[in-house]
N, CA, C and O atoms as a MOPAC input file, in Angstrom:
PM7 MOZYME 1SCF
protein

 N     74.89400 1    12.97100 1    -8.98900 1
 C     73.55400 1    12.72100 1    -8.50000 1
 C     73.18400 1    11.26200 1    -8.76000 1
 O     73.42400 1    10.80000 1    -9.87600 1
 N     72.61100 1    10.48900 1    -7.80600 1
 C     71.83400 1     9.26500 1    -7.89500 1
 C     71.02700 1     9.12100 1    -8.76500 1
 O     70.19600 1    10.02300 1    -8.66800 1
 N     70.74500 1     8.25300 1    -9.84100 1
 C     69.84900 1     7.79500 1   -10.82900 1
 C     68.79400 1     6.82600 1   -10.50300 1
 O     68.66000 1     5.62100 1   -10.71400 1
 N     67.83500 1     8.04900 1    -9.71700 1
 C     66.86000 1     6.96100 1    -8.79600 1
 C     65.65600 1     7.41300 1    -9.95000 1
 O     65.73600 1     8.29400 1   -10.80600 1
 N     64.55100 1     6.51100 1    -9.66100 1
 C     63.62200 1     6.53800 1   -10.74300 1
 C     62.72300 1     7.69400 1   -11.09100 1
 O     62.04800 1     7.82600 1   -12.11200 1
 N     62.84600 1     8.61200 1    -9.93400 1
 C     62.28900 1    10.06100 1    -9.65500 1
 C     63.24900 1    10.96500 1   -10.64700 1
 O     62.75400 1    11.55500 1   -11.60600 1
 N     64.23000 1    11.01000 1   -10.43700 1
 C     65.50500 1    11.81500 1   -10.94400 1
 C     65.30600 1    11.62300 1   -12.14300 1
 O     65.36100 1    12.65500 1   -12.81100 1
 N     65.00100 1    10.30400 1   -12.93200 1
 C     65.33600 1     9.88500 1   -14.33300 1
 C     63.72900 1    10.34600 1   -14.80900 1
 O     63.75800 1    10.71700 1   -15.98300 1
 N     62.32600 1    10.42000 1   -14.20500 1
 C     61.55000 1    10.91000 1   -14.78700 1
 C     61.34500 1    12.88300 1   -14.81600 1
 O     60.67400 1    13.79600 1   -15.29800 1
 N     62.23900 1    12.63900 1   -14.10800 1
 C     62.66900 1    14.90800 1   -13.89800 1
 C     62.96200 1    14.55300 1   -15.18300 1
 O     62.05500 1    14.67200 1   -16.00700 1
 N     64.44000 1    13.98500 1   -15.67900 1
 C     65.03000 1    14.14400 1   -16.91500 1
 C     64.57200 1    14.40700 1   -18.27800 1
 O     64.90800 1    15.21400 1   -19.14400 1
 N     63.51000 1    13.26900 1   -18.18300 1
 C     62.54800 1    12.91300 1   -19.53800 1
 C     61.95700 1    13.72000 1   -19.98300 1
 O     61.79300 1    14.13900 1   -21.12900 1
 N     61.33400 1    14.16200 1   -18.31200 1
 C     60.57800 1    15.76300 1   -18.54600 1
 C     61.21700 1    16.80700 1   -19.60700 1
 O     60.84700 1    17.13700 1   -20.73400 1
 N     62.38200 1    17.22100 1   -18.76500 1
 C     62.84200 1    18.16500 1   -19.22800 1
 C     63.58500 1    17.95800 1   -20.42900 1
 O     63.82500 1    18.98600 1   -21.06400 1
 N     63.95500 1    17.01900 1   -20.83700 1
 C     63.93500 1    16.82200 1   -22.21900 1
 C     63.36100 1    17.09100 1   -23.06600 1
 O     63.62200 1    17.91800 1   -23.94000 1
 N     62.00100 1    16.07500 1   -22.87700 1
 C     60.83800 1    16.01700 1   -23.96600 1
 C     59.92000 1    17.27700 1   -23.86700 1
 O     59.18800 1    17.32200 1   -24.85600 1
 N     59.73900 1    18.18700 1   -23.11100 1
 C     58.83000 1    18.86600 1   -23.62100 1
 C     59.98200 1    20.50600 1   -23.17900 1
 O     60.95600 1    20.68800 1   -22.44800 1
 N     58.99100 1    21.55100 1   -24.28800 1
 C     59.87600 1    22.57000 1   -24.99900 1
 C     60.54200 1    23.12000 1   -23.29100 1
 O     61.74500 1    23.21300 1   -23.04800 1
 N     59.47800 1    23.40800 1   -22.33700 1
 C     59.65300 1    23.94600 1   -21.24700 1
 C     58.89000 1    24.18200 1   -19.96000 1
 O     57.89300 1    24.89700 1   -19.86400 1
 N     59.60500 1    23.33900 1   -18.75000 1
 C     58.03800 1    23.24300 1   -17.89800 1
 C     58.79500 1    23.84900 1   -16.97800 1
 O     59.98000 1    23.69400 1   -16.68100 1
 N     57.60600 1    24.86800 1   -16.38500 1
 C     58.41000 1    25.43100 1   -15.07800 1
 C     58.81400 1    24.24000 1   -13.95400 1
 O     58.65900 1    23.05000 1   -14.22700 1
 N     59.49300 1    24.81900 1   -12.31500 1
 C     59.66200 1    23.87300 1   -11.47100 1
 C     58.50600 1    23.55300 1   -10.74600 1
 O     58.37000 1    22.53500 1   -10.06800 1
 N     57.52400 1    24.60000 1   -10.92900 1
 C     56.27100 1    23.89400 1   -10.31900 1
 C     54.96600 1    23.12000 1   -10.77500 1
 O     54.13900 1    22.48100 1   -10.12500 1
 N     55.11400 1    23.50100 1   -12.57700 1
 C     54.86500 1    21.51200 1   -12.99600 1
 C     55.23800 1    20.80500 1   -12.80700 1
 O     54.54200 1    19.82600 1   -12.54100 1
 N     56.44700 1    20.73400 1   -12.79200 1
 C     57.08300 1    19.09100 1   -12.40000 1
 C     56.56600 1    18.84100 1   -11.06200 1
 O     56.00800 1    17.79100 1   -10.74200 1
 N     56.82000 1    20.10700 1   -10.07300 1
 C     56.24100 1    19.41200 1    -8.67000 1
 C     54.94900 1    18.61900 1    -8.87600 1
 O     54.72200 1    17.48700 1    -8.44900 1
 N     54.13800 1    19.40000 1    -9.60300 1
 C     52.26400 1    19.27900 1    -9.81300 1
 C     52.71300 1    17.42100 1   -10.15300 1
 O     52.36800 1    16.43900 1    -9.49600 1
 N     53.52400 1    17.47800 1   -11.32500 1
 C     53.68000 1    15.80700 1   -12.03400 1
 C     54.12700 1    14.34800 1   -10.80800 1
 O     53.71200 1    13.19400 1   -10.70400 1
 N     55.21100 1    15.21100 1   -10.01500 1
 C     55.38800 1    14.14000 1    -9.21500 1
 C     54.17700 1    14.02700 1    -8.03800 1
 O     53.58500 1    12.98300 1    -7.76300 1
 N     53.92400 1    15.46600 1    -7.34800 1
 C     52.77200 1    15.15500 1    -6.71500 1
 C     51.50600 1    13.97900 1    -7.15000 1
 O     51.17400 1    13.09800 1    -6.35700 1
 N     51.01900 1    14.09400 1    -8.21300 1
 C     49.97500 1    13.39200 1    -9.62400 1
 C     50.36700 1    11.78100 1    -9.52400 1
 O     49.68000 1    10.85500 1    -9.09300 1
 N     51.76800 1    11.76700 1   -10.09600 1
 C     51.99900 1    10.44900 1   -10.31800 1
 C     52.77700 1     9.58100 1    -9.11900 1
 O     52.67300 1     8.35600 1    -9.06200 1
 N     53.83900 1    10.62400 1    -7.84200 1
 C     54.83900 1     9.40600 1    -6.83200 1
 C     53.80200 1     9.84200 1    -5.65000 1
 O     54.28000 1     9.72900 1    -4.52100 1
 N     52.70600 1    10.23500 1    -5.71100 1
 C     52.47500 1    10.78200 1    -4.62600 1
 C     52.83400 1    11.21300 1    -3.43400 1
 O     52.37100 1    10.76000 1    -2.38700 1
 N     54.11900 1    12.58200 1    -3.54900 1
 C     54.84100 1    13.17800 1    -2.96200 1
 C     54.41000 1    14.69300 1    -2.46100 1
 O     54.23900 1    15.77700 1    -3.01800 1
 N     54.33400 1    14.23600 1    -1.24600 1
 C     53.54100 1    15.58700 1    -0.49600 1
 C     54.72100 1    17.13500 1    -0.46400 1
 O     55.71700 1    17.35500 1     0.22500 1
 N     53.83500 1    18.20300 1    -1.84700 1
 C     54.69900 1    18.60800 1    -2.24800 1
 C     54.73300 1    19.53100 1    -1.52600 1
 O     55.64500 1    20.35700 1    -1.49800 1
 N     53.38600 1    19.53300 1    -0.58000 1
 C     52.89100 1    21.03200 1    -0.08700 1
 C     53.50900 1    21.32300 1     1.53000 1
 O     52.98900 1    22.17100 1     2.25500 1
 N     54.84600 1    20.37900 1     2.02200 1
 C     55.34300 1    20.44500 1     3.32900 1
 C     56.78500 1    20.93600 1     2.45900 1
 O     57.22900 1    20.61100 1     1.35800 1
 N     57.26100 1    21.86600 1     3.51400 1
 C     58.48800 1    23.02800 1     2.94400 1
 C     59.16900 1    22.22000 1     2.55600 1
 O     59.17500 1    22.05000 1     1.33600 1
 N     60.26100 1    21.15300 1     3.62500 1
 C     60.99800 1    20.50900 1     3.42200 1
 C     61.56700 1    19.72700 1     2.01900 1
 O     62.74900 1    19.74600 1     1.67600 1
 N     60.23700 1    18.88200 1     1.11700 1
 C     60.10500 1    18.19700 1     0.43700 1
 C     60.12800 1    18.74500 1    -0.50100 1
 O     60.87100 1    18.30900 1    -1.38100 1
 N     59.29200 1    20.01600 1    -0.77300 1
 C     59.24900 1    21.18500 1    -1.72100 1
 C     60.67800 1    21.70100 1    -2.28500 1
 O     61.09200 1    21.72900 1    -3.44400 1
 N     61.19500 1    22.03700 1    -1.26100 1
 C     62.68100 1    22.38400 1    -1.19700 1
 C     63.17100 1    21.53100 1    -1.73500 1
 O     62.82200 1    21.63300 1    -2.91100 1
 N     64.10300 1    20.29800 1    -1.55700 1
 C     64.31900 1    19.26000 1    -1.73500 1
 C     64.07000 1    19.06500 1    -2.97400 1
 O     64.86600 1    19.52100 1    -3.79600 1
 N     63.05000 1    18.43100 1    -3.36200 1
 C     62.59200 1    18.40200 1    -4.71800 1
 C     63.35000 1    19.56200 1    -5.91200 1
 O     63.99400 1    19.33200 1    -6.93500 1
 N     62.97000 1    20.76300 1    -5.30300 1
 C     63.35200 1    21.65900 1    -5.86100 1
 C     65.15400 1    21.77900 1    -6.66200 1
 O     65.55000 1    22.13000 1    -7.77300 1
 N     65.67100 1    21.40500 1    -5.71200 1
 C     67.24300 1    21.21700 1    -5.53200 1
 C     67.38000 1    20.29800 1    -7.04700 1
 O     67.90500 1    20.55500 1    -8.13100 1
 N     66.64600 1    19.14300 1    -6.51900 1
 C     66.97200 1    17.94500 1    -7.58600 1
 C     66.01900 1    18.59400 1    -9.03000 1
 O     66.83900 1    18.81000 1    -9.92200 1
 N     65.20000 1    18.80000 1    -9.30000 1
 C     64.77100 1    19.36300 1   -10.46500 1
 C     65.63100 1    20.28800 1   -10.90400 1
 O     65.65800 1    20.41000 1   -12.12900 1
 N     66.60900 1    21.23400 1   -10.05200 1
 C     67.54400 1    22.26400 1   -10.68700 1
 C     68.52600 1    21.80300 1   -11.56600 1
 O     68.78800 1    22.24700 1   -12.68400 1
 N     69.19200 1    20.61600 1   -10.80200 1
 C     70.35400 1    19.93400 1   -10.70300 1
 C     69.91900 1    18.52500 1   -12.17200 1
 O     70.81500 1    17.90700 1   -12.74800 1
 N     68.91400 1    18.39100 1   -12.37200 1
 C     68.49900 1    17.21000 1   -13.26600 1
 C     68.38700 1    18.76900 1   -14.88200 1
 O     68.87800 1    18.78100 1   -16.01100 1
 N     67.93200 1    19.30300 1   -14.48900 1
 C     68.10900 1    20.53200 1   -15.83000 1
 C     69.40100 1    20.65900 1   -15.75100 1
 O     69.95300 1    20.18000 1   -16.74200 1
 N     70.06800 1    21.07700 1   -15.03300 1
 C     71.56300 1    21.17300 1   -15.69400 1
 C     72.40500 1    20.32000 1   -16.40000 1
 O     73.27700 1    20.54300 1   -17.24000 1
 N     71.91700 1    19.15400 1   -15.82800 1
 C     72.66200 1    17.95700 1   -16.56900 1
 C     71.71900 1    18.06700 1   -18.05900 1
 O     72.29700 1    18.06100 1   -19.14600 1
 N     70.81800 1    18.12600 1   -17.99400 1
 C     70.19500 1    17.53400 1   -19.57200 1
 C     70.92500 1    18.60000 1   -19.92700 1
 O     71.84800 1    18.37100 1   -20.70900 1
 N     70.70300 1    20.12200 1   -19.42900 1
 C     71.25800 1    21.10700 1   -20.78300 1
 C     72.47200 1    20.49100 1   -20.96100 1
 O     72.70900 1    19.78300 1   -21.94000 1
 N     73.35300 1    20.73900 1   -19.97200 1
 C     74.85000 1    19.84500 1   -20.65900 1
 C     74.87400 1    19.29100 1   -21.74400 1
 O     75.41000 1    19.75100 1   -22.75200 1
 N     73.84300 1    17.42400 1   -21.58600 1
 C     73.58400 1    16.93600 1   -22.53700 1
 C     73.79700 1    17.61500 1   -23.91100 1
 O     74.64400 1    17.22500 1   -24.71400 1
 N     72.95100 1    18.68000 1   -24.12600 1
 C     72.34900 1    19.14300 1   -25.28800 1
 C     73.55800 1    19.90900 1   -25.98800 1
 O     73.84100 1    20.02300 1   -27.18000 1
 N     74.25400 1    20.45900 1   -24.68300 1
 C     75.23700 1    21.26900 1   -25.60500 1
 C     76.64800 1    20.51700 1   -25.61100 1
 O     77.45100 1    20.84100 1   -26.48700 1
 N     76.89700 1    19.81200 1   -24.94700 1
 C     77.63400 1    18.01200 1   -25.85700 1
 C     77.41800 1    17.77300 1   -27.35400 1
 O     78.16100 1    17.91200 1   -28.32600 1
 N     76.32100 1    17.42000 1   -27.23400 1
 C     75.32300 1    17.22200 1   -28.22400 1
 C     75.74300 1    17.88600 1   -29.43400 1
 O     76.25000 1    17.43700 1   -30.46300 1
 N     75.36500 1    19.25200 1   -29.02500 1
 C     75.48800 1    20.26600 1   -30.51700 1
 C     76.96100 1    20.63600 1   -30.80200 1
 O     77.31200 1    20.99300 1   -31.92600 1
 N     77.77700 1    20.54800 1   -29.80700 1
 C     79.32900 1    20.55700 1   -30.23500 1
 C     79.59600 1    19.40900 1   -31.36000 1
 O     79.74700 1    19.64700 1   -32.55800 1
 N     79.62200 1    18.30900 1   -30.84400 1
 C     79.90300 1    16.86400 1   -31.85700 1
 C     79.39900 1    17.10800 1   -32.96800 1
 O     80.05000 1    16.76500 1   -33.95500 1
 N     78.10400 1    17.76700 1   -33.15800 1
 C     77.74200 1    17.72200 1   -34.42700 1
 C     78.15800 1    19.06700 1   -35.57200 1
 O     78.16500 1    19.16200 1   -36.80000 1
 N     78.47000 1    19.95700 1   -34.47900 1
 C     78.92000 1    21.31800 1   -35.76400 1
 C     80.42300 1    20.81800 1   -35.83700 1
 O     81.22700 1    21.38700 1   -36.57500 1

């Protein structure tokens, strides 16, 4: 996946806080890139990449906890 500036604030998200569904984050980018969340297409879309940006962080995490046990 491309490390465009949208993608990298999905990440942060889902990092930093315990657990946000996919339709906060929509609410967040709607709020802050002003991305019209409410046409299917984009919704969708979006959707895809918020799935795909959680999988990678979990990865991250369980990288993460291997190295260290």
């Amino acid at each position: 996946m491309k490390e465009t500036r949208i993608t990298k604030y999905i990440k942060s998200l889902v990092r930093n806080h315990k657990y946000l569904t996919t339709e906060d984050i929509m609410l967040m980018l709607e709020k802050y890139y002003k991305l019209p969340v409410n046409v299917p297409s984009v919704y969708y879309k979006y959707k895809k990449i918020i799935k795909e940006c959680r999988q990678e962080v979990y990865k991250e995490r369980k990288r993460k906890r291997r190295r260290e046990s």
